Amino acid sequence: MNPRDVDPRLLRGFLAVAEELHFTRAAARLYTAQQALSRDVRRLEQGLGAALFTRTTRAVELTADGERLLPLARRVLAAHEELAAAFAGPRPLLVDVNTDGPSSARTVLDRARELAPDCELMARFESGLTHAAAEVAAGRLDVAFGYVHGLEPALRRRLDHMAVRYEPLAALLPDGHPLADRPGAPLPVRALAGEHVYAGAGNPRTLEWTRLARELFEGRGIALAPPAPVAIGKEEFRRVMAKTRTPVLVTVDFTDLPACTKRPLAEPLPLSPLSMVWRRGFAHPGLDALRRAVRGLAAERGWLEVPPGAWLPAAALTGAPGSG
């Protein structure tokens, strides 16, 4: 037997005898027969080419080689236990839901947790599919949500995806803005003509969102607002909005903010195709639960229905995300 191929069971037997210095007590500790334990110790000694114990009728003692093996055996068995614990069951699934506020992705995650209560599905907030998808492809995240057709083709080819919802879009307006006078009332897209609307321009994490906005604004007299400081958290987002006084393109489920008015866009109704993405070939019971959640919610709430006359980005019309 090569020392590289030592069976951990033989090391456990050696360790028990080394700590008890008594074969009978060591065998009882391991719930095995004394003869079987003695046989395992002999096999280990033969494999290593070294005597590990001196035995008399009255005492068992470690030899110099046994003393040398003892700390090594403890480290090997500790690593073996760590390995076993790490793969005893599915590891937590890391799911990016983009924001810590309400969202379709959060709704999917909540439903999946109900469907698979024994799975640990951990929320992450990466803010932007461009960044999150790269993290998924690299194995640092497991699942993310967003406009998958806005990703670069080379990145998209490394992912599998599933259509979740066609999300209606809205304009988030700072209080006092001329278009903020009717909270909740539909706002025709043409009413934004002449405005500079923020849609993540300059933020490398949200390139897919900026591409969708640019396509929606094209030919309608709406300009992309220039880059602004990336705000982390609701209060910082509200503060930057109050300072810039710039409308922001959001989904209708975007969190309500103080001193801001959200108006759903209409005429035409613009829709953002939301997909769930994961690494190609990746498998996990938590992912199965997420896919079941998507199918159930889409059926219950009509998430994949497209009203007549609605606007969709061209990529969603020519190649809709797969059904998973």
Short mmCIF file of C-alpha atoms in Angstrom, two decimals:
data_model
loop_
_atom_site.label_atom_id
_atom_site.label_comp_id
_atom_site.label_asym_id
_atom_site.label_seq_id
_atom_site.Cartn_x
_atom_site.Cartn_y
_atom_site.Cartn_z
CA MET A 1 0.00 0.00 0.00
CA ASN A 2 1.36 3.39 -1.00
CA PRO A 3 1.17 5.95 1.85
CA ARG A 4 -0.72 8.23 -0.56
CA ASP A 5 -3.50 5.62 -0.67
CA VAL A 6 -4.01 5.11 3.07
CA ASP A 7 -7.64 4.35 3.89
CA PRO A 8 -9.01 6.93 6.39
CA ARG A 9 -10.64 4.03 8.25
CA LEU A 10 -7.18 2.65 9.09
CA LEU A 11 -6.10 6.08 10.34
CA ARG A 12 -9.21 6.30 12.54
CA GLY A 13 -8.34 2.93 14.08
CA PHE A 14 -4.73 4.02 14.68
CA LEU A 15 -5.90 7.30 16.25
CA ALA A 16 -8.32 5.55 18.61
CA VAL A 17 -5.60 3.16 19.83
CA ALA A 18 -3.06 5.98 20.11
CA GLU A 19 -5.42 8.02 22.29
CA GLU A 20 -6.72 5.14 24.40
CA LEU A 21 -3.44 3.13 24.50
CA HIS A 22 -5.72 0.14 24.89
CA PHE A 23 -7.07 -2.01 22.05
CA THR A 24 -10.24 -3.11 23.86
CA ARG A 25 -11.28 0.43 24.77
CA ALA A 26 -10.38 1.69 21.29
CA ALA A 27 -12.49 -1.05 19.67
CA ALA A 28 -15.46 -0.18 21.88
CA ARG A 29 -15.08 3.51 20.97
CA LEU A 30 -15.21 2.60 17.28
CA TYR A 31 -18.04 0.06 17.73
CA THR A 32 -15.94 -2.65 16.14
CA ALA A 33 -14.43 -5.97 17.23
CA GLN A 34 -10.99 -5.93 18.82
CA GLN A 35 -9.73 -8.49 16.32
CA ALA A 36 -10.85 -6.32 13.39
CA LEU A 37 -9.15 -3.27 14.92
CA SER A 38 -5.91 -5.20 15.48
CA ARG A 39 -6.05 -6.38 11.86
CA ASP A 40 -6.49 -2.78 10.63
CA VAL A 41 -3.52 -1.55 12.66
CA ARG A 42 -1.35 -4.35 11.22
CA ARG A 43 -2.47 -3.40 7.68
CA LEU A 44 -1.53 0.20 8.32
CA GLU A 45 1.86 -0.77 9.71
CA GLN A 46 2.53 -3.02 6.72
CA GLY A 47 1.44 -0.31 4.29
CA LEU A 48 3.67 2.32 5.88
CA GLY A 49 6.54 -0.10 6.51
CA ALA A 50 6.78 0.97 10.14
CA ALA A 51 5.83 -0.37 13.57
CA LEU A 52 3.44 2.09 15.22
CA PHE A 53 2.94 0.47 18.63
CA THR A 54 4.86 -1.67 21.07
CA ARG A 55 2.54 -4.20 22.70
CA THR A 56 2.98 -6.18 25.88
CA THR A 57 0.46 -8.08 27.93
CA ARG A 58 0.17 -5.06 30.24
CA ALA A 59 0.65 -1.96 28.05
CA VAL A 60 0.40 -0.43 24.59
CA GLU A 61 2.76 2.41 23.70
CA LEU A 62 3.49 4.48 20.61
CA THR A 63 6.79 3.94 18.84
CA ALA A 64 8.79 6.87 17.47
CA ASP A 65 7.09 6.31 14.08
CA GLY A 66 3.72 6.20 15.82
CA GLU A 67 4.47 9.52 17.50
CA ARG A 68 5.44 10.94 14.09
CA LEU A 69 2.24 9.69 12.48
CA LEU A 70 -0.11 10.95 15.22
CA PRO A 71 -0.33 14.67 14.26
CA LEU A 72 -0.38 13.79 10.57
CA ALA A 73 -3.28 11.37 11.09
CA ARG A 74 -5.22 14.01 13.02
CA ARG A 75 -4.79 16.55 10.20
CA VAL A 76 -5.76 14.07 7.50
CA LEU A 77 -8.89 12.98 9.36
CA ALA A 78 -9.89 16.58 10.12
CA ALA A 79 -9.61 17.42 6.41
CA HIS A 80 -11.59 14.30 5.56
CA GLU A 81 -14.38 15.32 7.94
CA GLU A 82 -14.40 18.83 6.49
CA LEU A 83 -14.69 17.40 3.00
CA ALA A 84 -17.56 15.13 4.04
CA ALA A 85 -19.40 18.00 5.73
CA ALA A 86 -19.00 20.29 2.71
CA PHE A 87 -20.66 17.76 0.41
CA ALA A 88 -23.11 16.17 2.82
CA GLY A 89 -25.97 17.89 0.98
CA PRO A 90 -26.61 20.61 -1.57
CA ARG A 91 -24.74 23.80 -0.78
CA PRO A 92 -26.68 27.05 -0.53
CA LEU A 93 -27.87 28.44 -3.88
CA LEU A 94 -26.80 32.06 -4.42
CA VAL A 95 -29.58 33.97 -6.18
CA ASP A 96 -29.17 37.57 -7.34
CA VAL A 97 -32.51 39.40 -7.21
CA ASN A 98 -30.94 42.72 -8.21
CA THR A 99 -32.44 44.85 -5.42
CA ASP A 100 -33.42 44.45 -1.78
CA GLY A 101 -36.82 45.97 -2.58
CA PRO A 102 -39.90 44.38 -4.21
CA SER A 103 -39.37 42.80 -7.62
CA SER A 104 -40.54 39.92 -9.79
CA ALA A 105 -37.27 38.15 -9.01
CA ARG A 106 -37.94 38.46 -5.27
CA THR A 107 -41.44 37.04 -5.82
CA VAL A 108 -39.94 34.04 -7.65
CA LEU A 109 -37.40 33.51 -4.86
CA ASP A 110 -40.09 33.66 -2.17
CA ARG A 111 -42.22 31.09 -4.01
CA ALA A 112 -39.23 28.78 -4.54
CA ARG A 113 -38.48 28.88 -0.81
CA GLU A 114 -42.04 27.73 -0.18
CA LEU A 115 -41.68 24.91 -2.71
CA ALA A 116 -38.32 23.70 -1.36
CA PRO A 117 -38.13 24.59 2.36
CA ASP A 118 -35.17 22.25 2.89
CA CYS A 119 -33.03 24.11 0.32
CA GLU A 120 -31.08 27.19 1.35
CA LEU A 121 -31.64 29.88 -1.27
CA MET A 122 -29.53 32.93 -0.39
CA ALA A 123 -30.45 36.32 -1.88
CA ARG A 124 -27.79 38.57 -3.34
CA PHE A 125 -28.15 42.11 -4.69
CA GLU A 126 -25.72 42.66 -7.56
CA SER A 127 -27.70 45.48 -9.27
CA GLY A 128 -27.45 44.78 -12.98
CA LEU A 129 -27.50 41.64 -15.09
CA THR A 130 -24.34 42.52 -17.02
CA HIS A 131 -22.32 42.22 -13.82
CA ALA A 132 -24.37 39.42 -12.26
CA ALA A 133 -24.28 37.24 -15.39
CA ALA A 134 -20.49 37.45 -15.48
CA GLU A 135 -20.48 36.35 -11.83
CA VAL A 136 -22.80 33.45 -12.71
CA ALA A 137 -20.58 32.36 -15.59
CA ALA A 138 -17.55 32.49 -13.28
CA GLY A 139 -19.29 30.37 -10.61
CA ARG A 140 -19.43 33.09 -7.97
CA LEU A 141 -23.24 33.34 -8.29
CA ASP A 142 -25.67 30.62 -9.28
CA VAL A 143 -28.77 32.41 -10.59
CA ALA A 144 -29.58 35.96 -11.70
CA PHE A 145 -32.47 37.82 -13.32
CA GLY A 146 -32.66 40.46 -16.04
CA TYR A 147 -32.83 41.27 -19.73
CA VAL A 148 -30.76 38.38 -21.08
CA HIS A 149 -30.84 39.52 -24.73
CA GLY A 150 -29.09 42.72 -23.70
CA LEU A 151 -25.97 40.72 -22.80
CA GLU A 152 -23.00 40.30 -25.09
CA PRO A 153 -23.42 37.12 -27.20
CA ALA A 154 -20.19 35.55 -25.91
CA LEU A 155 -21.45 35.81 -22.32
CA ARG A 156 -24.97 34.70 -23.22
CA ARG A 157 -23.64 31.52 -24.83
CA ARG A 158 -22.27 30.42 -21.43
CA LEU A 159 -25.70 30.64 -19.81
CA ASP A 160 -29.04 28.89 -19.87
CA HIS A 161 -32.11 31.05 -19.39
CA MET A 162 -35.85 30.90 -18.86
CA ALA A 163 -38.49 33.54 -19.58
CA VAL A 164 -40.03 34.86 -16.36
CA ARG A 165 -42.14 37.92 -17.14
CA TYR A 166 -42.72 40.76 -19.55
CA GLU A 167 -42.45 43.58 -17.01
CA PRO A 168 -44.31 46.86 -17.65
CA LEU A 169 -42.10 49.92 -17.37
CA ALA A 170 -42.66 53.12 -15.45
CA ALA A 171 -41.14 56.56 -14.97
CA LEU A 172 -39.96 57.48 -11.49
CA LEU A 173 -40.24 61.25 -11.10
CA PRO A 174 -38.98 63.55 -8.34
CA ASP A 175 -41.77 65.46 -6.61
CA GLY A 176 -42.23 68.83 -8.25
CA HIS A 177 -41.48 67.54 -11.73
CA PRO A 178 -44.15 68.70 -14.22
CA LEU A 179 -45.08 65.06 -15.00
CA ALA A 180 -45.39 64.06 -11.33
CA ASP A 181 -48.80 65.65 -10.82
CA ARG A 182 -50.84 62.44 -11.21
CA PRO A 183 -49.32 59.65 -9.08
CA GLY A 184 -50.11 56.19 -10.42
CA ALA A 185 -51.84 57.46 -13.56
CA PRO A 186 -50.55 56.08 -16.88
CA LEU A 187 -48.01 58.33 -18.57
CA PRO A 188 -47.85 58.26 -22.38
CA VAL A 189 -44.31 57.59 -23.55
CA ARG A 190 -44.54 60.63 -25.81
CA ALA A 191 -44.89 62.84 -22.71
CA LEU A 192 -41.21 62.18 -22.01
CA ALA A 193 -40.17 63.79 -25.30
CA GLY A 194 -37.57 66.47 -24.59
CA GLU A 195 -36.64 64.87 -21.25
CA HIS A 196 -33.32 63.34 -20.25
CA VAL A 197 -34.24 60.03 -18.58
CA TYR A 198 -31.74 58.10 -16.48
CA ALA A 199 -31.32 54.42 -17.39
CA GLY A 200 -27.96 53.46 -15.95
CA ALA A 201 -25.80 55.19 -18.57
CA GLY A 202 -22.17 54.94 -17.53
CA ASN A 203 -22.76 52.09 -15.08
CA PRO A 204 -20.83 49.03 -16.37
CA ARG A 205 -23.02 46.71 -14.29
CA THR A 206 -26.25 47.64 -16.11
CA LEU A 207 -25.30 47.80 -19.78
CA GLU A 208 -28.25 45.60 -20.75
CA TRP A 209 -30.73 48.04 -19.15
CA THR A 210 -29.17 51.03 -20.92
CA ARG A 211 -29.41 49.19 -24.25
CA LEU A 212 -33.10 48.48 -23.71
CA ALA A 213 -33.78 52.12 -22.78
CA ARG A 214 -31.86 53.46 -25.78
CA GLU A 215 -33.99 51.31 -28.08
CA LEU A 216 -37.21 52.48 -26.41
CA PHE A 217 -36.21 56.16 -26.56
CA GLU A 218 -34.97 56.09 -30.16
CA GLY A 219 -37.19 58.12 -32.49
CA ARG A 220 -39.34 59.44 -29.63
CA GLY A 221 -37.31 62.53 -28.75
CA ILE A 222 -36.22 61.10 -25.38
CA ALA A 223 -32.55 61.38 -24.44
CA LEU A 224 -30.53 59.17 -22.15
CA ALA A 225 -29.48 61.12 -19.09
CA PRO A 226 -25.70 61.35 -18.65
CA PRO A 227 -23.93 59.17 -16.09
CA ALA A 228 -24.72 59.88 -12.46
CA PRO A 229 -23.15 58.56 -9.26
CA VAL A 230 -24.21 54.94 -8.67
CA ALA A 231 -26.50 55.05 -5.64
CA ILE A 232 -26.51 52.08 -3.25
CA GLY A 233 -29.65 51.78 -1.13
CA LYS A 234 -33.00 53.54 -1.16
CA GLU A 235 -31.94 56.69 0.68
CA GLU A 236 -28.92 57.30 -1.54
CA PHE A 237 -31.04 56.69 -4.65
CA ARG A 238 -33.66 59.18 -3.46
CA ARG A 239 -30.98 61.73 -2.55
CA VAL A 240 -29.33 61.54 -5.98
CA MET A 241 -32.74 61.83 -7.67
CA ALA A 242 -33.59 64.92 -5.64
CA LYS A 243 -30.28 66.46 -6.63
CA THR A 244 -30.36 65.68 -10.34
CA ARG A 245 -34.14 66.16 -10.79
CA THR A 246 -33.96 63.53 -13.51
CA PRO A 247 -36.73 61.03 -14.34
CA VAL A 248 -35.62 57.40 -14.05
CA LEU A 249 -36.76 54.43 -16.16
CA VAL A 250 -37.87 51.62 -13.81
CA THR A 251 -40.23 48.65 -13.74
CA VAL A 252 -43.71 49.06 -12.27
CA ASP A 253 -42.67 46.98 -9.23
CA PHE A 254 -39.78 49.28 -8.37
CA THR A 255 -39.81 50.23 -4.71
CA ASP A 256 -41.78 53.34 -3.73
CA LEU A 257 -39.52 56.16 -2.56
CA PRO A 258 -40.37 59.22 -0.49
CA ALA A 259 -40.55 62.51 -2.43
CA CYS A 260 -40.93 60.57 -5.68
CA THR A 261 -43.86 59.69 -7.93
CA LYS A 262 -44.04 56.54 -10.05
CA ARG A 263 -46.20 56.53 -13.19
CA PRO A 264 -46.64 53.46 -15.41
CA LEU A 265 -45.79 54.12 -19.04
CA ALA A 266 -48.36 53.65 -21.79
CA GLU A 267 -49.16 54.34 -25.45
CA PRO A 268 -47.46 52.06 -26.26
CA LEU A 269 -47.14 49.88 -23.18
CA PRO A 270 -43.35 49.20 -22.98
CA LEU A 271 -42.35 45.79 -21.65
CA SER A 272 -38.98 44.60 -20.42
CA PRO A 273 -38.40 40.84 -20.94
CA LEU A 274 -37.21 39.45 -17.61
CA SER A 275 -35.39 36.12 -17.70
CA MET A 276 -33.76 33.87 -15.13
CA VAL A 277 -30.20 32.82 -16.01
CA TRP A 278 -27.82 30.18 -14.70
CA ARG A 279 -24.60 28.48 -15.83
CA ARG A 280 -25.01 26.10 -18.72
CA GLY A 281 -25.06 22.54 -17.37
CA PHE A 282 -25.55 23.63 -13.73
CA ALA A 283 -27.86 21.46 -11.59
CA HIS A 284 -29.17 22.04 -8.07
CA PRO A 285 -32.49 21.22 -6.33
CA GLY A 286 -32.85 24.93 -5.53
CA LEU A 287 -32.67 25.74 -9.26
CA ASP A 288 -35.38 23.15 -9.87
CA ALA A 289 -37.56 24.92 -7.29
CA LEU A 290 -36.94 28.30 -8.93
CA ARG A 291 -37.98 26.94 -12.31
CA ARG A 292 -41.15 25.47 -10.83
CA ALA A 293 -41.84 28.82 -9.18
CA VAL A 294 -41.45 30.66 -12.48
CA ARG A 295 -43.82 28.30 -14.28
CA GLY A 296 -46.42 28.56 -11.53
CA LEU A 297 -46.31 32.34 -11.22
CA ALA A 298 -46.37 32.89 -14.97
CA ALA A 299 -49.47 30.71 -15.26
CA GLU A 300 -51.24 32.26 -12.28
CA ARG A 301 -50.47 35.91 -13.03
CA GLY A 302 -50.21 36.01 -16.81
CA TRP A 303 -46.61 37.15 -16.63
CA LEU A 304 -45.80 35.96 -20.17
CA GLU A 305 -48.85 37.44 -21.86
CA VAL A 306 -48.19 40.35 -24.21
CA PRO A 307 -51.11 42.78 -24.67
CA PRO A 308 -51.85 43.87 -28.26
CA GLY A 309 -49.81 46.88 -29.30
CA ALA A 310 -47.24 46.53 -26.51
CA TRP A 311 -43.64 47.53 -27.20
CA LEU A 312 -40.85 44.97 -26.84
CA PRO A 313 -37.16 45.29 -27.73
CA ALA A 314 -36.33 43.82 -31.12
CA ALA A 315 -34.19 41.01 -29.66
CA ALA A 316 -37.16 39.73 -27.65
CA LEU A 317 -39.25 39.56 -30.83
CA THR A 318 -36.63 37.69 -32.86
CA GLY A 319 -35.39 35.29 -30.19
CA ALA A 320 -37.43 35.02 -27.00
CA PRO A 321 -35.73 33.37 -24.02
CA GLY A 322 -36.12 29.63 -23.77
CA SER A 323 -38.75 27.97 -21.63
CA GLY A 324 -36.19 26.06 -19.52
#
